[in-house]
PDB file of C-alpha atoms and ligand atoms in Angstrom:
ATOM      1  CA  UNK A  27       0.005  -0.009  -0.004  1.00 37.00           C
ATOM      2  CA  UNK A  28       1.288   3.358  -0.904  1.00 37.00           C
ATOM      3  CA  UNK A  29       1.714   5.571   2.137  1.00 42.00           C
ATOM      4  CA  UNK A  30       1.773   9.218   1.523  1.00 42.00           C
ATOM      5  CA  UNK A  31       2.781  11.714   4.100  1.00 49.00           C
ATOM      6  CA  UNK A  32       1.633  15.269   3.798  1.00 53.00           C
ATOM      7  CA  UNK A  33       3.269  18.009   5.772  1.00 55.00           C
ATOM      8  CA  UNK A  34       1.957  21.488   5.784  1.00 54.00           C
ATOM      9  CA  UNK A  35       2.958  24.329   7.997  1.00 50.00           C
ATOM     10  CA  UNK A  36       0.442  26.865   9.303  1.00 51.00           C
ATOM     11  CA  UNK A  37       1.613  29.541  11.682  1.00 49.00           C
ATOM     12  CA  UNK A  38      -0.383  29.182  14.866  1.00 45.00           C
ATOM     13  CA  UNK A  39       0.492  30.804  18.155  1.00 41.00           C
ATOM     14  CA  UNK A  40      -1.093  29.393  21.237  1.00 38.00           C
ATOM     15  CA  UNK A  41       0.696  31.024  24.153  1.00 34.00           C
ATOM     16  CA  UNK A  42      -1.252  31.246  27.346  1.00 33.00           C
ATOM     17  CA  UNK A  43      -4.007  28.881  26.377  1.00 36.00           C
ATOM     18  CA  UNK A  44      -5.745  27.406  29.360  1.00 38.00           C
ATOM     19  CA  UNK A  45      -8.646  25.007  29.123  1.00 40.00           C
ATOM     20  CA  UNK A  46     -11.095  23.884  31.694  1.00 39.00           C
ATOM     21  CA  UNK A  47     -11.875  20.294  30.941  1.00 42.00           C
ATOM     22  CA  UNK A  48     -14.860  18.151  31.609  1.00 42.00           C
ATOM     23  CA  UNK A  49     -13.348  14.849  30.810  1.00 44.00           C
ATOM     24  CA  UNK A  50     -16.337  12.477  30.933  1.00 44.00           C
ATOM     25  CA  UNK A  51     -18.396  14.751  28.735  1.00 46.00           C
ATOM     26  CA  UNK A  52     -15.499  15.386  26.386  1.00 50.00           C
ATOM     27  CA  UNK A  53     -14.597  11.759  26.022  1.00 47.00           C
ATOM     28  CA  UNK A  54     -18.196  10.818  25.464  1.00 47.00           C
ATOM     29  CA  UNK A  55     -18.549  13.570  22.888  1.00 50.00           C
ATOM     30  CA  UNK A  56     -15.408  12.517  21.061  1.00 52.00           C
ATOM     31  CA  UNK A  57     -16.502   8.912  21.138  1.00 47.00           C
ATOM     32  CA  UNK A  58     -19.909   9.914  19.778  1.00 47.00           C
ATOM     33  CA  UNK A  59     -21.771   8.543  22.849  1.00 52.00           C
ATOM     34  CA  UNK A  60     -24.710  10.581  23.896  1.00 51.00           C
ATOM     35  CA  UNK A  61     -26.064  10.736  27.419  1.00 75.00           C
ATOM     36  CA  UNK A  62     -29.165  12.625  26.507  1.00 91.00           C
ATOM     37  CA  UNK A  63     -30.453  12.636  22.935  1.00 93.00           C
ATOM     38  CA  UNK A  64     -30.502  15.943  21.122  1.00 96.00           C
ATOM     39  CA  UNK A  65     -31.406  17.139  17.649  1.00 96.00           C
ATOM     40  CA  UNK A  66     -30.835  20.013  15.248  1.00 97.00           C
ATOM     41  CA  UNK A  67     -34.598  20.884  15.327  1.00 96.00           C
ATOM     42  CA  UNK A  68     -34.114  23.173  18.354  1.00 95.00           C
ATOM     43  CA  UNK A  69     -30.407  23.971  19.065  1.00 97.00           C
ATOM     44  CA  UNK A  70     -31.356  26.926  21.249  1.00 96.00           C
ATOM     45  CA  UNK A  71     -32.676  24.416  23.833  1.00 96.00           C
ATOM     46  CA  UNK A  72     -29.643  22.123  24.001  1.00 97.00           C
ATOM     47  CA  UNK A  73     -28.511  23.738  27.298  1.00 97.00           C
ATOM     48  CA  UNK A  74     -31.810  22.769  28.947  1.00 96.00           C
ATOM     49  CA  UNK A  75     -31.808  19.094  27.897  1.00 96.00           C
ATOM     50  CA  UNK A  76     -29.220  17.948  30.493  1.00 95.00           C
ATOM     51  CA  UNK A  77     -27.084  19.390  33.245  1.00 95.00           C
ATOM     52  CA  UNK A  78     -24.137  18.191  31.218  1.00 96.00           C
ATOM     53  CA  UNK A  79     -25.188  20.426  28.393  1.00 97.00           C
ATOM     54  CA  UNK A  80     -25.562  23.690  30.275  1.00 97.00           C
ATOM     55  CA  UNK A  81     -22.529  25.319  28.686  1.00 98.00           C
ATOM     56  CA  UNK A  82     -24.370  25.210  25.359  1.00 98.00           C
ATOM     57  CA  UNK A  83     -26.509  28.000  26.803  1.00 97.00           C
ATOM     58  CA  UNK A  84     -24.336  29.736  29.286  1.00 97.00           C
ATOM     59  CA  UNK A  85     -20.914  29.431  27.709  1.00 97.00           C
ATOM     60  CA  UNK A  86     -19.206  32.490  26.235  1.00 97.00           C
ATOM     61  CA  UNK A  87     -16.675  30.757  24.020  1.00 98.00           C
ATOM     62  CA  UNK A  88     -19.027  28.792  21.819  1.00 98.00           C
ATOM     63  CA  UNK A  89     -18.699  27.626  18.249  1.00 98.00           C
ATOM     64  CA  UNK A  90     -19.332  28.006  15.338  1.00 98.00           C
ATOM     65  CA  UNK A  91     -18.773  31.729  14.637  1.00 98.00           C
ATOM     66  CA  UNK A  92     -18.871  34.086  11.718  1.00 98.00           C
ATOM     67  CA  UNK A  93     -15.357  34.494  10.384  1.00 97.00           C
ATOM     68  CA  UNK A  94     -15.039  38.278   9.953  1.00 95.00           C
ATOM     69  CA  UNK A  95     -12.715  41.089  10.988  1.00 92.00           C
ATOM     70  CA  UNK A  96      -9.737  38.881  11.923  1.00 93.00           C
ATOM     71  CA  UNK A  97      -6.743  40.319  13.767  1.00 91.00           C
ATOM     72  CA  UNK A  98      -3.255  39.757  12.371  1.00 84.00           C
ATOM     73  CA  UNK A  99      -0.929  38.183  14.899  1.00 77.00           C
ATOM     74  CA  UNK A 100       2.549  36.703  15.353  1.00 73.00           C
ATOM     75  CA  UNK A 101       1.729  33.128  14.658  1.00 78.00           C
ATOM     76  CA  UNK A 102       4.003  30.081  14.928  1.00 75.00           C
ATOM     77  CA  UNK A 103       3.741  27.303  12.340  1.00 75.00           C
ATOM     78  CA  UNK A 104       1.823  24.155  12.881  1.00 82.00           C
ATOM     79  CA  UNK A 105       2.507  20.937  11.065  1.00 93.00           C
ATOM     80  CA  UNK A 106      -0.066  18.665   9.581  1.00 96.00           C
ATOM     81  CA  UNK A 107       1.054  15.035   9.033  1.00 97.00           C
ATOM     82  CA  UNK A 108      -1.654  13.122   7.220  1.00 97.00           C
ATOM     83  CA  UNK A 109      -1.513  10.041   5.073  1.00 95.00           C
ATOM     84  CA  UNK A 110      -3.795   7.380   3.588  1.00 96.00           C
ATOM     85  CA  UNK A 111      -6.196   5.584   5.895  1.00 97.00           C
ATOM     86  CA  UNK A 112      -8.531   2.583   5.452  1.00 97.00           C
ATOM     87  CA  UNK A 113     -12.169   3.669   5.279  1.00 98.00           C
ATOM     88  CA  UNK A 114     -13.961   3.117   8.620  1.00 98.00           C
ATOM     89  CA  UNK A 115     -17.261   4.915   8.429  1.00 98.00           C
ATOM     90  CA  UNK A 116     -20.241   5.421  10.703  1.00 98.00           C
ATOM     91  CA  UNK A 117     -23.583   7.215  10.677  1.00 98.00           C
ATOM     92  CA  UNK A 118     -23.952   8.286  14.313  1.00 97.00           C
ATOM     93  CA  UNK A 119     -27.430   9.840  13.633  1.00 97.00           C
ATOM     94  CA  UNK A 120     -25.951  13.395  13.750  1.00 97.00           C
ATOM     95  CA  UNK A 121     -23.414  13.124  10.939  1.00 98.00           C
ATOM     96  CA  UNK A 122     -21.374  10.852   8.736  1.00 98.00           C
ATOM     97  CA  UNK A 123     -18.064  10.201  10.468  1.00 98.00           C
ATOM     98  CA  UNK A 124     -14.840   8.553   9.257  1.00 98.00           C
ATOM     99  CA  UNK A 125     -12.629   7.208  12.054  1.00 98.00           C
ATOM    100  CA  UNK A 126      -8.890   7.648  11.702  1.00 98.00           C
ATOM    101  CA  UNK A 127      -6.023   5.223  12.284  1.00 94.00           C
ATOM    102  CA  UNK A 128      -3.005   6.148  14.430  1.00 94.00           C
ATOM    103  CA  UNK A 129      -0.255   8.002  12.560  1.00 95.00           C
ATOM    104  CA  UNK A 130      -2.201  11.044  11.536  1.00 98.00           C
ATOM    105  CA  UNK A 131      -1.559  14.117  13.635  1.00 98.00           C
ATOM    106  CA  UNK A 132      -0.865  17.860  13.838  1.00 97.00           C
ATOM    107  CA  UNK A 133       1.720  19.658  15.928  1.00 95.00           C
ATOM    108  CA  UNK A 134       0.897  22.982  17.556  1.00 88.00           C
ATOM    109  CA  UNK A 135       3.507  24.710  19.653  1.00 84.00           C
ATOM    110  CA  UNK A 136       5.347  21.431  20.103  1.00 87.00           C
ATOM    111  CA  UNK A 137       2.209  19.560  21.200  1.00 93.00           C
ATOM    112  CA  UNK A 138       1.023  16.603  19.264  1.00 97.00           C
ATOM    113  CA  UNK A 139      -2.686  16.298  18.558  1.00 98.00           C
ATOM    114  CA  UNK A 140      -3.734  12.912  17.133  1.00 98.00           C
ATOM    115  CA  UNK A 141      -6.479  12.760  14.504  1.00 98.00           C
ATOM    116  CA  UNK A 142      -9.435  10.846  15.891  1.00 98.00           C
ATOM    117  CA  UNK A 143     -12.016  11.285  13.166  1.00 98.00           C
ATOM    118  CA  UNK A 144     -13.473  13.634  10.582  1.00 98.00           C
ATOM    119  CA  UNK A 145     -17.118  14.316   9.851  1.00 98.00           C
ATOM    120  CA  UNK A 146     -19.398  16.531   7.766  1.00 98.00           C
ATOM    121  CA  UNK A 147     -21.902  19.343   8.281  1.00 98.00           C
ATOM    122  CA  UNK A 148     -24.574  20.573   5.861  1.00 98.00           C
ATOM    123  CA  UNK A 149     -24.683  23.500   5.471  1.00 98.00           C
ATOM    124  CA  UNK A 150     -21.358  24.832   6.789  1.00 98.00           C
ATOM    125  CA  UNK A 151     -21.264  25.698  10.517  1.00 98.00           C
ATOM    126  CA  UNK A 152     -18.777  28.527  10.272  1.00 98.00           C
ATOM    127  CA  UNK A 153     -19.597  31.388   7.946  1.00 98.00           C
ATOM    128  CA  UNK A 154     -17.322  33.600   5.944  1.00 97.00           C
ATOM    129  CA  UNK A 155     -18.331  37.264   6.566  1.00 96.00           C
ATOM    130  CA  UNK A 156     -21.980  36.167   6.896  1.00 97.00           C
ATOM    131  CA  UNK A 157     -21.959  33.613   4.076  1.00 97.00           C
ATOM    132  CA  UNK A 158     -22.415  29.863   4.629  1.00 98.00           C
ATOM    133  CA  UNK A 159     -20.922  27.301   2.276  1.00 98.00           C
ATOM    134  CA  UNK A 160     -22.967  24.243   1.270  1.00 98.00           C
ATOM    135  CA  UNK A 161     -20.862  21.926   3.579  1.00 98.00           C
ATOM    136  CA  UNK A 162     -17.961  21.866   6.015  1.00 98.00           C
ATOM    137  CA  UNK A 163     -15.575  19.068   7.074  1.00 98.00           C
ATOM    138  CA  UNK A 164     -14.246  18.852  10.680  1.00 98.00           C
ATOM    139  CA  UNK A 165     -10.987  17.032  11.419  1.00 98.00           C
ATOM    140  CA  UNK A 166     -11.010  16.395  15.184  1.00 98.00           C
ATOM    141  CA  UNK A 167      -7.681  15.947  17.014  1.00 98.00           C
ATOM    142  CA  UNK A 168      -6.951  15.367  20.676  1.00 98.00           C
ATOM    143  CA  UNK A 169      -3.716  15.764  22.680  1.00 96.00           C
ATOM    144  CA  UNK A 170      -2.521  13.916  25.740  1.00 94.00           C
ATOM    145  CA  UNK A 171      -4.181  16.381  28.110  1.00 93.00           C
ATOM    146  CA  UNK A 172      -7.533  15.919  26.421  1.00 93.00           C
ATOM    147  CA  UNK A 173      -7.611  19.236  24.650  1.00 95.00           C
ATOM    148  CA  UNK A 174      -9.045  19.275  21.140  1.00 98.00           C
ATOM    149  CA  UNK A 175      -7.916  20.918  17.947  1.00 98.00           C
ATOM    150  CA  UNK A 176     -10.230  20.914  14.990  1.00 98.00           C
ATOM    151  CA  UNK A 177      -9.388  21.755  11.374  1.00 97.00           C
ATOM    152  CA  UNK A 178     -12.338  23.074   9.400  1.00 98.00           C
ATOM    153  CA  UNK A 179     -12.577  22.923   5.633  1.00 98.00           C
ATOM    154  CA  UNK A 180     -15.392  24.450   3.626  1.00 98.00           C
ATOM    155  CA  UNK A 181     -16.845  22.665   0.611  1.00 98.00           C
ATOM    156  CA  UNK A 182     -18.270  24.733  -2.275  1.00 98.00           C
ATOM    157  CA  UNK A 183     -20.296  23.541  -5.218  1.00 98.00           C
ATOM    158  CA  UNK A 184     -18.134  22.731  -8.255  1.00 98.00           C
ATOM    159  CA  UNK A 185     -16.438  19.661  -9.613  1.00 98.00           C
ATOM    160  CA  UNK A 186     -17.103  16.188  -8.271  1.00 98.00           C
ATOM    161  CA  UNK A 187     -14.749  15.416  -5.395  1.00 97.00           C
ATOM    162  CA  UNK A 188     -13.059  12.092  -6.101  1.00 97.00           C
ATOM    163  CA  UNK A 189     -11.904  11.554  -2.515  1.00 97.00           C
ATOM    164  CA  UNK A 190     -15.372  12.205  -1.112  1.00 98.00           C
ATOM    165  CA  UNK A 191     -16.849   9.910  -3.811  1.00 97.00           C
ATOM    166  CA  UNK A 192     -15.311   6.850  -2.080  1.00 97.00           C
ATOM    167  CA  UNK A 193     -16.789   8.037   1.242  1.00 98.00           C
ATOM    168  CA  UNK A 194     -20.220   8.833  -0.253  1.00 98.00           C
ATOM    169  CA  UNK A 195     -20.444   5.360  -1.851  1.00 97.00           C
ATOM    170  CA  UNK A 196     -20.033   3.841   1.562  1.00 98.00           C
ATOM    171  CA  UNK A 197     -22.147   6.384   3.501  1.00 97.00           C
ATOM    172  CA  UNK A 198     -24.781   4.636   5.591  1.00 97.00           C
ATOM    173  CA  UNK A 199     -28.206   6.276   5.195  1.00 97.00           C
ATOM    174  CA  UNK A 200     -29.280   5.368   8.775  1.00 97.00           C
ATOM    175  CA  UNK A 201     -27.681   5.155  12.194  1.00 97.00           C
ATOM    176  CA  UNK A 202     -25.046   2.400  12.059  1.00 96.00           C
ATOM    177  CA  UNK A 203     -22.091   0.765  13.765  1.00 97.00           C
ATOM    178  CA  UNK A 204     -18.691   1.475  12.386  1.00 97.00           C
ATOM    179  CA  UNK A 205     -18.123  -0.305   9.071  1.00 97.00           C
ATOM    180  CA  UNK A 206     -14.717  -1.094   7.620  1.00 98.00           C
ATOM    181  CA  UNK A 207     -14.918  -0.828   3.822  1.00 97.00           C
ATOM    182  CA  UNK A 208     -12.455  -3.360   2.494  1.00 96.00           C
ATOM    183  CA  UNK A 209     -10.059  -2.275  -0.172  1.00 96.00           C
ATOM    184  CA  UNK A 210     -10.922   1.433   0.065  1.00 97.00           C
ATOM    185  CA  UNK A 211      -8.273   3.906   1.275  1.00 97.00           C
ATOM    186  CA  UNK A 212      -8.906   7.586   1.786  1.00 97.00           C
ATOM    187  CA  UNK A 213      -6.041  10.010   1.075  1.00 96.00           C
ATOM    188  CA  UNK A 214      -6.399  12.546   3.886  1.00 97.00           C
ATOM    189  CA  UNK A 215      -4.071  15.177   2.214  1.00 95.00           C
ATOM    190  CA  UNK A 216      -6.521  15.400  -0.655  1.00 96.00           C
ATOM    191  CA  UNK A 217      -9.165  16.695   1.839  1.00 97.00           C
ATOM    192  CA  UNK A 218      -7.117  19.805   2.717  1.00 96.00           C
ATOM    193  CA  UNK A 219      -6.740  22.978   0.607  1.00 95.00           C
ATOM    194  CA  UNK A 220      -3.238  23.676  -0.806  1.00 91.00           C
ATOM    195  CA  UNK A 221      -3.374  27.236   0.436  1.00 89.00           C
ATOM    196  CA  UNK A 222      -2.742  27.448   4.211  1.00 86.00           C
ATOM    197  CA  UNK A 223      -4.544  30.795   4.650  1.00 89.00           C
ATOM    198  CA  UNK A 224      -6.608  30.186   7.776  1.00 92.00           C
ATOM    199  CA  UNK A 225      -8.470  31.592  10.769  1.00 95.00           C
ATOM    200  CA  UNK A 226      -7.899  30.595  14.309  1.00 94.00           C
ATOM    201  CA  UNK A 227      -9.821  31.088  17.564  1.00 96.00           C
ATOM    202  CA  UNK A 228     -10.703  29.298  20.831  1.00 97.00           C
ATOM    203  CA  UNK A 229     -14.097  27.761  20.948  1.00 98.00           C
ATOM    204  CA  UNK A 230     -16.207  24.742  21.658  1.00 98.00           C
ATOM    205  CA  UNK A 231     -17.645  21.505  20.368  1.00 98.00           C
ATOM    206  CA  UNK A 232     -20.553  22.446  18.030  1.00 98.00           C
ATOM    207  CA  UNK A 233     -22.693  19.662  19.474  1.00 98.00           C
ATOM    208  CA  UNK A 234     -23.741  18.886  23.044  1.00 97.00           C
ATOM    209  CA  UNK A 235     -22.110  18.993  25.516  1.00 97.00           C
ATOM    210  CA  UNK A 236     -20.607  22.097  23.755  1.00 98.00           C
ATOM    211  CA  UNK A 237     -17.380  21.824  25.862  1.00 97.00           C
ATOM    212  CA  UNK A 238     -15.171  24.891  25.531  1.00 97.00           C
ATOM    213  CA  UNK A 239     -11.990  22.928  24.880  1.00 96.00           C
ATOM    214  CA  UNK A 240     -11.402  23.404  21.174  1.00 98.00           C
ATOM    215  CA  UNK A 241      -8.674  25.235  19.228  1.00 97.00           C
ATOM    216  CA  UNK A 242     -10.276  25.963  15.878  1.00 97.00           C
ATOM    217  CA  UNK A 243      -8.284  26.362  12.691  1.00 96.00           C
ATOM    218  CA  UNK A 244     -10.573  27.035   9.718  1.00 97.00           C
ATOM    219  CA  UNK A 245      -9.081  27.205   6.198  1.00 95.00           C
ATOM    220  CA  UNK A 246     -10.162  30.165   4.151  1.00 95.00           C
ATOM    221  CA  UNK A 247     -10.164  28.417   0.811  1.00 96.00           C
ATOM    222  CA  UNK A 248     -12.837  25.817   0.107  1.00 98.00           C
ATOM    223  CA  UNK A 249     -12.558  22.509  -1.680  1.00 98.00           C
ATOM    224  CA  UNK A 250     -15.055  21.585  -4.406  1.00 98.00           C
ATOM    225  CA  UNK A 251     -17.877  19.083  -4.270  1.00 98.00           C
ATOM    226  CA  UNK A 252     -20.543  18.530  -6.992  1.00 98.00           C
ATOM    227  CA  UNK A 253     -24.162  19.520  -6.513  1.00 98.00           C
ATOM    228  CA  UNK A 254     -25.094  15.815  -6.833  1.00 98.00           C
ATOM    229  CA  UNK A 255     -22.733  14.992  -3.994  1.00 98.00           C
ATOM    230  CA  UNK A 256     -24.223  17.757  -1.834  1.00 98.00           C
ATOM    231  CA  UNK A 257     -27.727  16.470  -2.633  1.00 98.00           C
ATOM    232  CA  UNK A 258     -26.765  12.980  -1.678  1.00 98.00           C
ATOM    233  CA  UNK A 259     -25.626  14.093   1.762  1.00 98.00           C
ATOM    234  CA  UNK A 260     -28.711  16.295   2.070  1.00 98.00           C
ATOM    235  CA  UNK A 261     -30.921  13.247   1.581  1.00 98.00           C
ATOM    236  CA  UNK A 262     -29.478  11.855   4.862  1.00 98.00           C
ATOM    237  CA  UNK A 263     -28.886  15.121   6.772  1.00 98.00           C
ATOM    238  CA  UNK A 264     -31.101  18.002   5.570  1.00 98.00           C
ATOM    239  CA  UNK A 265     -29.553  20.232   8.222  1.00 98.00           C
ATOM    240  CA  UNK A 266     -26.865  19.294  10.671  1.00 98.00           C
ATOM    241  CA  UNK A 267     -25.255  22.688  11.479  1.00 98.00           C
ATOM    242  CA  UNK A 268     -25.489  24.646  14.705  1.00 98.00           C
ATOM    243  CA  UNK A 269     -26.303  28.305  14.307  1.00 98.00           C
ATOM    244  CA  UNK A 270     -23.605  31.006  14.634  1.00 98.00           C
ATOM    245  CA  UNK A 271     -22.569  31.904  18.184  1.00 98.00           C
ATOM    246  CA  UNK A 272     -21.335  35.320  19.428  1.00 97.00           C
ATOM    247  CA  UNK A 273     -17.572  36.002  19.441  1.00 97.00           C
ATOM    248  CA  UNK A 274     -17.842  37.864  22.716  1.00 96.00           C
ATOM    249  CA  UNK A 275     -14.403  38.764  24.098  1.00 94.00           C
ATOM    250  CA  UNK A 276     -12.490  36.399  21.931  1.00 96.00           C
ATOM    251  CA  UNK A 277     -10.034  37.376  19.179  1.00 93.00           C
ATOM    252  CA  UNK A 278     -10.300  35.864  15.702  1.00 96.00           C
ATOM    253  CA  UNK A 279      -6.749  35.530  14.302  1.00 94.00           C
ATOM    254  CA  UNK A 280      -5.813  35.202  10.660  1.00 91.00           C
ATOM    255  CA  UNK A 281      -2.771  33.853   8.876  1.00 83.00           C
ATOM    256  CA  UNK A 282      -1.796  33.861   5.220  1.00 80.00           C
ATOM    257  CA  UNK A 283       1.446  32.653   3.722  1.00 72.00           C
TER     258      UNK A 283
HETATM  259 ZN1   ZN B 311     -18.301  19.153  13.434  1.00 79.67          ZN
END
């Protein structure tokens, strides 16, 4: 099997970052285990569904946000080391998720964050100066302390996406256990834009329990996906995006090469 390593540097400064962690909720969220069921029908009420979800309502560092008026900053490079992975796919009733193998990671300020999984939202959760894209991919990473770093990539309507085609062909239309699709490998580097221009801010999980433990890095440049592919996902998930949350006292930082 051809193994391909992809290294990309994105300046990212994270001095002084302190997280308050709620480990059981976080681990459950990362593992896709729900204590209390929730839905996208009424995201404003998530905080009332369970004591574990309160931060969804009362938190002040919530995600997603509108990416506008970023501040330039002295940012240090991060490294992304991605390669091919076998396709392990699950419909967890909130999204389509592809689980990663060990060996894919990013390095931020000398700290390694391992890729756990990536998944899809329709429409995009983040917006670009008020505009949503048809879809957004989230690559979820975790470090040894349990902090998360998520890379976000927008998908805009255009050419058929060959990498996503393999995933779409295996996509379960109803809630499922993880399925290993034999003989299918996904090239993770193909799912990132070439241009490292990106936004960064501190935020939260965009699903309950909305834990405020996430360093967000969202690429400015989208990848393409065909209208047919968007429609195919929409058949399964007509809307799985949380509404925009206020920035409050946070800074949105930008970087371009
Ligand atoms: Zn997500």
